[in-house]
């Protein structure tokens, strides 16, 4: 929830309402002439959509001149960084750069905090990330200079989603395979609720300072988890800390009123043997994803899917303010429309399979973006289709976490998911810059989103299905896994792979990453 709230908070905190040039002699510091008055219409040209040009004004002899100051239409926003620092016209890059700085912080956070999760534990990273996102989130509100604001936003991004990484991995490691889909989708639902909270608080608090403070204070709910939750038993197991792991398992059995007993000394011996078994494979890393043809194909396709999902998801979310209507209500709907897709996933993912569902959702999301390009700019129909596109792309985005973790062999699963997550973070950082292309034509960004979604949706046809299959464990298993299994040879995905290796459920961590 906090990850969704922090990541898109600029939609309200740095909102840029409809604006026009400040007209000397007509407007003043305490008075703004009506938008449709004859004085304004004579002084400002109309754009191709029949609205007042937001960046130009008539000078002498009706020559066009660039604005040097602006006035804002404030029925919804009266206080924001966008108004305070004029993120408009030739200064639009400033708003985009502020969001890009946050997303590059997420890139660094996914790398550094992901590794720290494996080194010092999920619980420790979870709580410390919560503390630091509270500190930097509040510090953003006190920024008095734009470059200070961008710098703190970068640090805010490192820790703003840090608890998501540790929390997601910890949750997946606490439950068995039959509950991972439910728990993984629940994380996505809470991310959407974070988006809805942005709109709700923005509607109630029309002051960018207090609004940012309220957003930051949501991190407080993470801090009591130091006392409420246990460390991941799977992580403790892989660290050789079997006694601590067994103590937590005993606690779980007691809380669940289970009559099952465990032999602590036997488990400690098993732990030592297991660690010795995997010690020789610790050297496997990211480079192994590219060394063999089948692994290379799967890696490139899955990274492309991460990239496309992220750029379309955040592109549609960040551009919600350009849709006609109440911006708070529209952004709230952006969170609400994700819910049906999560219900579909929980009901059908284990029946239909990852490949068919993620391909269909990305293709439908891309088709929706194509439809938006064809519809009149800013029309109600365009708004409805954008919502439909958001529904499909959010569904495919939630599938890719679990799908990626199951495609790669255990010894490089973390590296594979981490690489995909990094691609998503980079595309998320590029999304605000792609949105600036609307200066050339308002439909260009949506067209770019459509092309990426369609290409990635089609490429997913060439991935193997993982539902009902024993997952690969070693590099050799990973190369054999899914050979010849694609949508054109086995569209249902139900036939078991003859090359898969029967790998029992063990205390090996399931690696996962966050929505970047």
Coordinates of C-alpha atoms in Angstrom, one line a residue:
X1 CA 0.0 0.0 0.0
X2 CA 2.7 2.5 0.9
X3 CA 4.7 1.6 -2.2
X4 CA 1.7 2.5 -4.4
X5 CA 1.0 5.7 -2.5
X6 CA 4.6 7.0 -2.5
X7 CA 5.4 6.1 -6.1
X8 CA 2.5 8.1 -7.7
X9 CA 2.1 10.9 -5.1
X10 CA 3.3 13.6 -7.5
X11 CA 0.0 13.2 -9.3
X12 CA -1.5 15.4 -6.6
X13 CA 1.5 16.9 -4.8
X14 CA 2.9 18.3 -8.1
X15 CA -0.3 18.6 -10.0
X16 CA -0.4 21.0 -12.9
X17 CA -4.0 22.3 -13.5
X18 CA -5.2 24.0 -16.6
X19 CA -3.2 27.2 -17.2
X20 CA -2.7 30.1 -19.5
X21 CA -0.4 33.1 -19.8
X22 CA -0.5 35.8 -17.1
X23 CA -1.8 38.9 -18.9
X24 CA -0.2 42.1 -17.6
X25 CA -2.8 44.8 -17.1
X26 CA -5.6 42.3 -17.0
X27 CA -4.6 39.8 -14.3
X28 CA -3.0 40.7 -11.0
X29 CA -1.6 39.0 -8.0
X30 CA -5.0 38.8 -6.3
X31 CA -7.3 38.7 -9.4
X32 CA -7.5 36.4 -12.4
X33 CA -9.6 37.3 -15.4
X34 CA -12.2 34.7 -16.5
X35 CA -11.0 32.2 -19.0
X36 CA -13.7 33.0 -21.5
X37 CA -13.7 36.8 -21.2
X38 CA -13.3 38.8 -24.4
X39 CA -10.1 40.4 -23.0
X40 CA -8.5 36.9 -22.6
X41 CA -9.7 35.6 -26.0
X42 CA -8.2 38.7 -27.7
X43 CA -4.9 38.3 -26.0
X44 CA -4.3 34.5 -26.2
X45 CA -4.6 32.3 -29.4
X46 CA -6.5 29.0 -29.5
X47 CA -4.8 25.7 -30.0
X48 CA -5.9 22.9 -32.4
X49 CA -8.4 21.6 -29.8
X50 CA -10.2 25.0 -29.6
X51 CA -8.8 25.8 -26.2
X52 CA -6.6 28.7 -25.0
X53 CA -3.0 28.1 -25.8
X54 CA -1.2 27.5 -22.5
X55 CA 2.2 28.7 -23.6
X56 CA 1.8 31.6 -26.0
X57 CA 0.3 35.1 -26.0
X58 CA -0.2 37.7 -28.7
X59 CA 2.4 40.5 -28.7
X60 CA 2.6 43.6 -30.8
X61 CA 1.0 43.3 -34.3
X62 CA -0.5 39.9 -33.2
X63 CA 2.9 38.2 -33.2
X64 CA 3.1 35.2 -30.9
X65 CA 5.3 35.4 -27.9
X66 CA 6.3 32.8 -25.2
X67 CA 4.8 33.2 -21.7
X68 CA 7.1 34.2 -18.9
X69 CA 4.5 33.7 -16.1
X70 CA 1.2 31.8 -15.8
X71 CA -2.1 31.8 -14.0
X72 CA -3.9 28.5 -13.1
X73 CA -7.5 27.4 -13.2
X74 CA -8.0 26.2 -9.6
X75 CA -11.3 24.5 -9.0
X76 CA -9.5 21.3 -8.0
X77 CA -5.9 22.3 -7.1
X78 CA -4.9 25.5 -5.4
X79 CA -1.6 24.3 -3.9
X80 CA 1.0 22.1 -5.6
X81 CA 4.7 22.0 -6.5
X82 CA 3.6 22.3 -10.2
X83 CA 1.9 25.6 -9.4
X84 CA 4.6 26.8 -7.1
X85 CA 7.5 26.1 -9.6
X86 CA 5.5 26.4 -12.9
X87 CA 6.0 22.8 -14.3
X88 CA 4.5 24.0 -17.6
X89 CA 5.5 24.7 -21.2
X90 CA 9.3 24.9 -21.4
X91 CA 9.6 23.9 -17.7
X92 CA 7.5 20.7 -18.1
X93 CA 10.7 18.7 -17.9
X94 CA 11.0 19.7 -14.2
X95 CA 7.9 17.7 -13.2
X96 CA 9.0 14.7 -15.4
X97 CA 12.5 14.9 -13.9
X98 CA 11.1 14.8 -10.3
X99 CA 9.2 11.6 -11.1
X100 CA 12.1 10.1 -13.0
X101 CA 14.4 10.8 -10.0
X102 CA 12.1 8.8 -7.8
X103 CA 12.0 5.9 -10.2
X104 CA 15.8 5.8 -10.6
X105 CA 15.8 5.7 -6.8
X106 CA 13.6 2.6 -7.1
X107 CA 16.2 1.1 -9.5
X108 CA 18.9 1.6 -6.9
X109 CA 16.7 0.3 -4.1
X110 CA 15.7 -2.8 -6.0
X111 CA 19.4 -3.7 -6.4
X112 CA 20.8 -2.6 -3.0
X113 CA 17.9 -3.5 -0.8
X114 CA 17.2 -6.8 -2.7
X115 CA 20.8 -7.9 -1.9
X116 CA 20.5 -6.7 1.7
X117 CA 17.4 -8.8 2.1
X118 CA 19.6 -11.9 1.3
X119 CA 22.4 -10.7 3.5
X120 CA 20.8 -9.3 6.7
X121 CA 17.3 -10.6 6.5
X122 CA 13.8 -9.7 5.2
X123 CA 12.5 -8.4 8.5
X124 CA 15.4 -6.0 9.1
X125 CA 15.2 -4.5 5.7
X126 CA 11.4 -4.2 5.9
X127 CA 11.5 -2.1 9.1
X128 CA 14.5 0.0 8.2
X129 CA 13.0 0.8 4.8
X130 CA 9.8 1.9 6.6
X131 CA 11.8 4.2 8.9
X132 CA 13.7 5.8 6.1
X133 CA 10.7 6.3 3.8
X134 CA 9.0 8.1 6.7
X135 CA 12.1 10.4 7.1
X136 CA 12.6 11.1 3.4
X137 CA 8.9 11.3 2.7
X138 CA 8.5 14.1 5.3
X139 CA 11.7 15.8 4.1
X140 CA 10.2 16.2 0.6
X141 CA 7.5 18.5 2.1
X142 CA 10.2 20.7 3.6
X143 CA 12.2 21.1 0.4
X144 CA 12.6 24.8 -0.5
X145 CA 14.6 24.5 -3.7
X146 CA 13.8 22.4 -6.8
X147 CA 17.1 20.6 -6.9
X148 CA 16.9 19.7 -3.2
X149 CA 13.4 18.5 -3.9
X150 CA 14.7 16.2 -6.8
X151 CA 17.6 14.9 -4.7
X152 CA 15.4 14.0 -1.7
X153 CA 12.8 12.4 -4.1
X154 CA 15.7 10.2 -5.4
X155 CA 16.5 9.0 -1.8
X156 CA 12.8 8.7 -1.1
X157 CA 12.5 6.3 -4.1
X158 CA 15.3 4.1 -2.8
X159 CA 13.3 3.4 0.4
X160 CA 9.8 4.2 -0.6
X161 CA 9.3 0.8 -2.1
X162 CA 11.9 -1.0 -0.1
X163 CA 9.4 -2.5 2.3
X164 CA 7.6 -4.0 -0.7
X165 CA 10.6 -6.0 -1.7
X166 CA 11.2 -7.5 1.8
X167 CA 7.5 -7.9 2.5
X168 CA 6.7 -9.6 -0.8
X169 CA 9.6 -12.1 -0.4
X170 CA 8.8 -12.7 3.2
X171 CA 5.1 -13.4 2.5
X172 CA 5.9 -15.8 -0.4
X173 CA 8.4 -17.6 1.8
X174 CA 5.9 -18.0 4.7
X175 CA 3.2 -19.8 2.6
X176 CA 3.1 -23.0 0.6
X177 CA 2.6 -23.2 -3.2
X178 CA -1.2 -23.3 -3.1
X179 CA -1.3 -19.9 -1.4
X180 CA 1.3 -18.0 -3.4
X181 CA -1.1 -16.8 -6.1
X182 CA -3.6 -15.5 -3.5
X183 CA -0.9 -13.8 -1.5
X184 CA 0.9 -12.4 -4.5
X185 CA -2.4 -10.9 -5.9
X186 CA -3.2 -9.5 -2.5
X187 CA 0.0 -7.5 -2.7
X188 CA -1.2 -6.0 -6.0
X189 CA -4.6 -5.2 -4.5
X190 CA -3.0 -3.3 -1.7
X191 CA -0.8 -1.4 -4.2
X192 CA -4.1 -0.3 -6.0
X193 CA -5.5 0.7 -2.6
X194 CA -2.5 2.9 -2.2
X195 CA -3.3 4.6 -5.5
X196 CA -6.9 5.2 -4.3
X197 CA -5.6 6.7 -1.0
X198 CA -3.6 9.3 -3.1
X199 CA -6.9 10.5 -4.6
X200 CA -8.8 10.4 -1.3
X201 CA -6.2 12.4 0.7
X202 CA -5.7 14.8 -2.3
X203 CA -9.4 15.5 -2.3
X204 CA -9.5 16.2 1.4
X205 CA -6.3 18.1 1.8
X206 CA -5.8 21.0 -0.6
X207 CA -2.3 22.0 0.7
X208 CA 0.8 20.4 -0.9
X209 CA 2.8 20.6 2.4
X210 CA 0.3 18.9 4.7
X211 CA -0.6 16.4 1.9
X212 CA 3.0 15.2 1.5
X213 CA 3.3 14.9 5.3
X214 CA 0.2 12.8 5.4
X215 CA 1.5 10.6 2.6
X216 CA 4.8 10.1 4.5
X217 CA 3.0 9.3 7.8
X218 CA 1.6 6.1 6.2
X219 CA 5.0 4.5 6.7
X220 CA 4.3 4.5 10.5
X221 CA 2.1 1.5 10.1
X222 CA 5.2 -0.5 9.0
X223 CA 7.2 0.1 12.1
X224 CA 5.3 -2.1 14.6
X225 CA 6.1 -5.1 12.4
X226 CA 9.5 -5.3 14.2
X227 CA 7.5 -6.7 17.1
X228 CA 4.6 -8.3 15.2
X229 CA 6.3 -10.5 12.6
X230 CA 9.1 -13.1 12.5
X231 CA 12.0 -13.5 10.2
X232 CA 11.6 -15.7 7.1
X233 CA 12.2 -19.4 8.2
X234 CA 13.4 -20.1 4.6
X235 CA 16.0 -17.3 4.8
X236 CA 17.2 -18.5 8.2
X237 CA 17.5 -22.0 6.8
X238 CA 19.7 -21.0 3.9
X239 CA 21.9 -19.0 6.3
X240 CA 22.5 -22.1 8.4
X241 CA 20.5 -20.7 11.3
X242 CA 18.4 -23.8 11.7
X243 CA 17.7 -23.4 15.4
X244 CA 16.1 -20.0 14.9
X245 CA 14.2 -21.4 11.9
X246 CA 12.9 -24.3 13.9
X247 CA 11.8 -22.0 16.8
X248 CA 9.6 -20.1 14.4
X249 CA 8.1 -23.2 12.9
X250 CA 7.3 -24.4 16.4
X251 CA 5.6 -21.1 17.1
X252 CA 3.6 -21.4 13.9
X253 CA 2.5 -25.0 14.8
X254 CA 1.4 -23.8 18.2
X255 CA -0.6 -20.8 16.9
X256 CA -2.3 -23.0 14.3
X257 CA -3.2 -25.6 17.0
X258 CA -1.4 -28.3 15.2
X259 CA -0.6 -31.5 16.9
X260 CA 2.4 -32.2 14.6
X261 CA 5.8 -32.4 16.3
X262 CA 9.2 -31.8 14.8
X263 CA 12.6 -33.2 15.6
X264 CA 14.8 -30.1 16.0
X265 CA 18.2 -31.9 16.1
X266 CA 17.3 -33.8 12.9
X267 CA 16.3 -30.6 11.1
X268 CA 19.6 -28.9 12.2
X269 CA 21.5 -31.8 10.6
X270 CA 19.4 -31.5 7.4
X271 CA 20.1 -27.8 7.2
X272 CA 23.9 -28.4 7.3
X273 CA 23.6 -31.0 4.6
X274 CA 21.4 -28.8 2.4
X275 CA 23.7 -25.8 2.7
X276 CA 26.7 -28.0 1.7
X277 CA 24.8 -29.3 -1.3
X278 CA 24.1 -25.9 -2.8
X279 CA 27.5 -24.3 -1.8
X280 CA 29.0 -25.2 -5.2
X281 CA 26.2 -23.5 -7.1
X282 CA 26.4 -20.1 -5.3
X283 CA 28.7 -18.8 -8.0
X284 CA 25.9 -18.9 -10.6
X285 CA 24.8 -15.4 -11.5
X286 CA 23.2 -13.0 -14.0
X287 CA 25.6 -13.9 -16.8
X288 CA 24.3 -17.5 -16.8
X289 CA 20.9 -16.1 -18.1
X290 CA 22.6 -15.3 -21.4
X291 CA 24.9 -18.3 -22.0
X292 CA 22.6 -20.8 -23.6
X293 CA 20.0 -20.4 -26.4
X294 CA 16.8 -21.4 -24.5
X295 CA 17.7 -19.4 -21.4
X296 CA 18.7 -16.4 -23.5
X297 CA 15.3 -16.5 -25.3
X298 CA 13.3 -16.7 -22.1
X299 CA 15.4 -13.9 -20.5
X300 CA 15.0 -11.5 -23.3
X301 CA 11.2 -12.1 -23.6
X302 CA 10.5 -11.8 -19.9
X303 CA 12.7 -8.6 -19.6
X304 CA 10.7 -7.1 -22.5
X305 CA 7.4 -8.0 -20.7
X306 CA 8.7 -6.3 -17.5
X307 CA 9.7 -3.2 -19.5
X308 CA 6.4 -3.0 -21.4
X309 CA 4.2 -3.6 -18.4
X310 CA 5.9 -1.0 -16.4
X311 CA 5.9 1.7 -19.0
X312 CA 2.2 1.2 -19.9
X313 CA 1.1 0.9 -16.3
X314 CA 2.8 4.1 -15.1
X315 CA 2.1 5.9 -18.4
X316 CA -1.6 5.4 -18.0
X317 CA -1.5 6.2 -14.3
X318 CA 0.6 9.4 -14.5
X319 CA -1.4 10.8 -17.5
X320 CA -4.7 10.4 -15.7
X321 CA -4.7 14.2 -14.9
X322 CA -5.0 14.9 -18.7
X323 CA -8.3 13.1 -18.9
X324 CA -11.5 15.3 -18.7
X325 CA -13.4 15.3 -15.4
X326 CA -12.6 15.5 -11.7
X327 CA -8.9 14.5 -11.5
X328 CA -9.4 13.0 -8.0
X329 CA -12.3 10.8 -9.1
X330 CA -10.5 9.7 -12.3
X331 CA -7.3 8.8 -10.3
X332 CA -9.4 6.9 -7.8
X333 CA -11.0 5.0 -10.6
X334 CA -7.5 4.1 -11.8
X335 CA -7.1 2.1 -8.6
X336 CA -10.6 0.7 -8.7
X337 CA -10.4 -0.7 -12.2
X338 CA -7.5 -2.9 -11.2
X339 CA -9.6 -4.9 -8.9
X340 CA -11.6 -6.9 -11.5
X341 CA -8.3 -8.0 -13.1
X342 CA -7.1 -9.4 -9.8
X343 CA -10.3 -11.3 -9.3
X344 CA -9.9 -12.8 -12.8
X345 CA -6.3 -13.8 -12.0
X346 CA -7.2 -15.5 -8.7
X347 CA -10.0 -17.4 -10.3
X348 CA -8.4 -18.5 -13.6
X349 CA -4.5 -18.3 -13.3
X350 CA -4.1 -21.8 -12.0
X351 CA -6.7 -23.1 -14.6
X352 CA -5.7 -21.2 -17.7
X353 CA -2.0 -20.8 -17.1
X354 CA 0.5 -17.9 -17.0
X355 CA 1.3 -17.7 -20.7
X356 CA -2.2 -17.5 -22.0
X357 CA -3.4 -15.0 -19.4
X358 CA -0.5 -12.7 -19.5
X359 CA -0.4 -12.7 -23.3
X360 CA -4.1 -12.0 -23.6
X361 CA -4.0 -9.2 -21.0
X362 CA -1.1 -7.4 -22.6
X363 CA -2.6 -7.7 -26.1
X364 CA -6.0 -6.4 -24.9
X365 CA -4.2 -3.6 -23.1
X366 CA -2.3 -2.7 -26.3
X367 CA -5.5 -2.8 -28.3
X368 CA -7.1 -0.4 -25.8
X369 CA -4.2 2.0 -26.2
X370 CA -4.7 1.8 -30.0
X371 CA -8.3 2.6 -29.6
X372 CA -7.4 5.7 -27.4
X373 CA -5.2 7.0 -30.2
X374 CA -8.2 6.7 -32.7
X375 CA -10.7 8.4 -30.4
X376 CA -11.0 12.2 -30.0
X377 CA -8.5 13.6 -27.5
X378 CA -9.9 14.2 -24.1
X379 CA -13.3 12.6 -24.9
X380 CA -15.4 10.6 -22.4
X381 CA -15.0 7.5 -24.7
X382 CA -11.2 7.9 -24.5
X383 CA -11.4 8.1 -20.7
X384 CA -13.4 4.8 -20.6
X385 CA -11.0 3.0 -22.9
X386 CA -8.0 4.2 -20.9
X387 CA -9.6 2.6 -17.8
X388 CA -10.1 -0.6 -19.7
X389 CA -6.5 -0.6 -20.8
X390 CA -5.4 0.0 -17.2
X391 CA -7.5 -3.0 -16.1
X392 CA -5.8 -5.4 -18.5
X393 CA -2.2 -4.1 -18.0
X394 CA -2.4 -4.2 -14.2
X395 CA -3.5 -7.8 -14.5
X396 CA -0.6 -8.8 -16.7
X397 CA 1.8 -6.8 -14.4
X398 CA 0.7 -8.8 -11.4
X399 CA 1.2 -12.1 -13.2
X400 CA 4.7 -11.4 -14.2
X401 CA 6.1 -11.5 -10.7
X402 CA 5.2 -15.1 -10.1
X403 CA 5.7 -16.2 -13.7
X404 CA 9.3 -14.9 -13.7
X405 CA 10.2 -16.6 -10.5
X406 CA 8.9 -19.9 -11.9
X407 CA 10.6 -19.6 -15.3
X408 CA 14.2 -19.4 -14.0
X409 CA 16.1 -22.2 -12.2
X410 CA 16.5 -21.9 -8.4
X411 CA 20.3 -21.2 -8.5
X412 CA 19.7 -18.0 -10.6
X413 CA 16.1 -17.2 -9.8
X414 CA 16.9 -14.2 -7.8
X415 CA 19.2 -12.9 -10.6
X416 CA 16.5 -13.5 -13.3
X417 CA 13.7 -11.8 -11.3
X418 CA 16.1 -9.0 -10.3
X419 CA 17.1 -8.3 -13.9
X420 CA 13.4 -8.2 -15.0
X421 CA 12.6 -5.9 -12.1
X422 CA 15.5 -3.6 -13.1
X423 CA 14.0 -3.4 -16.6
X424 CA 10.7 -2.4 -15.1
X425 CA 12.3 0.3 -12.9
X426 CA 14.2 1.7 -15.9
X427 CA 11.1 1.9 -18.0
X428 CA 9.2 3.4 -15.1
X429 CA 11.9 6.1 -15.0
X430 CA 11.6 6.7 -18.7
X431 CA 7.8 6.9 -18.7
X432 CA 7.6 10.6 -17.6
X433 CA 10.0 11.5 -20.4
X434 CA 8.0 9.5 -23.0
X435 CA 4.9 11.5 -21.8
X436 CA 6.7 14.7 -22.8
X437 CA 6.3 13.6 -26.4
X438 CA 2.7 14.9 -26.2
X439 CA 4.2 18.3 -26.9
X440 CA 4.6 17.1 -30.5
X441 CA 1.2 15.3 -30.6
X442 CA -1.0 14.4 -27.6
X443 CA -1.4 10.9 -29.0
X444 CA 2.3 9.9 -29.4
X445 CA 2.8 8.6 -25.8
X446 CA -0.3 6.4 -26.0
X447 CA 0.8 5.1 -29.4
X448 CA 4.2 4.2 -27.9
X449 CA 2.5 2.4 -25.0
X450 CA 0.3 0.5 -27.5
X451 CA 3.2 -0.7 -29.6
X452 CA 5.2 -1.9 -26.6
X453 CA 2.2 -3.8 -25.1
X454 CA 1.3 -5.5 -28.4
X455 CA 4.9 -6.6 -29.2
X456 CA 5.5 -7.9 -25.7
X457 CA 2.1 -9.6 -25.6
X458 CA 2.9 -11.5 -28.8
X459 CA 6.4 -12.4 -27.7
X460 CA 5.0 -14.1 -24.6
X461 CA 3.5 -16.7 -26.9
X462 CA 7.0 -18.2 -27.1
X463 CA 7.4 -18.7 -23.4
X464 CA 6.8 -22.1 -21.8
X465 CA 3.9 -22.7 -19.4
X466 CA 4.9 -23.3 -15.7
X467 CA 1.5 -24.2 -14.2
X468 CA 1.5 -27.9 -13.2
X469 CA 5.2 -28.4 -14.0
X470 CA 8.1 -29.2 -11.7
X471 CA 10.3 -26.2 -11.8
X472 CA 14.0 -26.2 -12.8
X473 CA 16.6 -26.3 -10.1
X474 CA 20.0 -26.2 -11.8
X475 CA 21.4 -24.3 -14.8
X476 CA 21.1 -27.5 -16.9
X477 CA 17.5 -27.9 -15.9
X478 CA 16.8 -24.3 -16.8
X479 CA 18.1 -24.8 -20.3
X480 CA 16.0 -27.9 -20.9
X481 CA 12.9 -26.5 -19.3
X482 CA 10.1 -25.6 -21.8
X483 CA 12.1 -26.6 -25.0
X484 CA 9.5 -26.8 -27.8
X485 CA 6.7 -25.6 -25.5
X486 CA 5.1 -22.4 -26.8
X487 CA 1.6 -21.2 -27.7
X488 CA 2.0 -22.6 -31.3
X489 CA 2.9 -26.1 -30.2
X490 CA 0.8 -26.4 -27.1
X491 CA -1.6 -23.5 -26.7
X492 CA -3.4 -24.9 -23.7
X493 CA -0.2 -25.2 -21.7
X494 CA -1.6 -28.3 -20.0
X495 CA 0.8 -31.0 -21.3
X496 CA 3.5 -31.7 -18.8
X497 CA 7.1 -30.9 -20.0
X498 CA 9.0 -34.1 -20.5
X499 CA 12.3 -32.4 -19.7
X500 CA 11.3 -31.0 -16.3
X501 CA 12.9 -32.4 -13.3
X502 CA 10.9 -33.5 -10.2
X503 CA 12.1 -31.0 -7.6
X504 CA 10.4 -31.4 -4.2
X505 CA 9.3 -28.4 -2.2
X506 CA 12.3 -27.5 0.0
X507 CA 13.4 -24.7 2.3
X508 CA 14.9 -22.8 -0.6
X509 CA 13.8 -19.1 -0.7
X510 CA 11.3 -18.1 -3.3
X511 CA 12.7 -14.8 -4.7
X512 CA 10.3 -12.1 -5.7
X513 CA 10.5 -8.4 -6.5
X514 CA 8.2 -5.4 -6.3
X515 CA 6.2 -3.3 -8.8
X516 CA 8.8 -0.9 -10.1

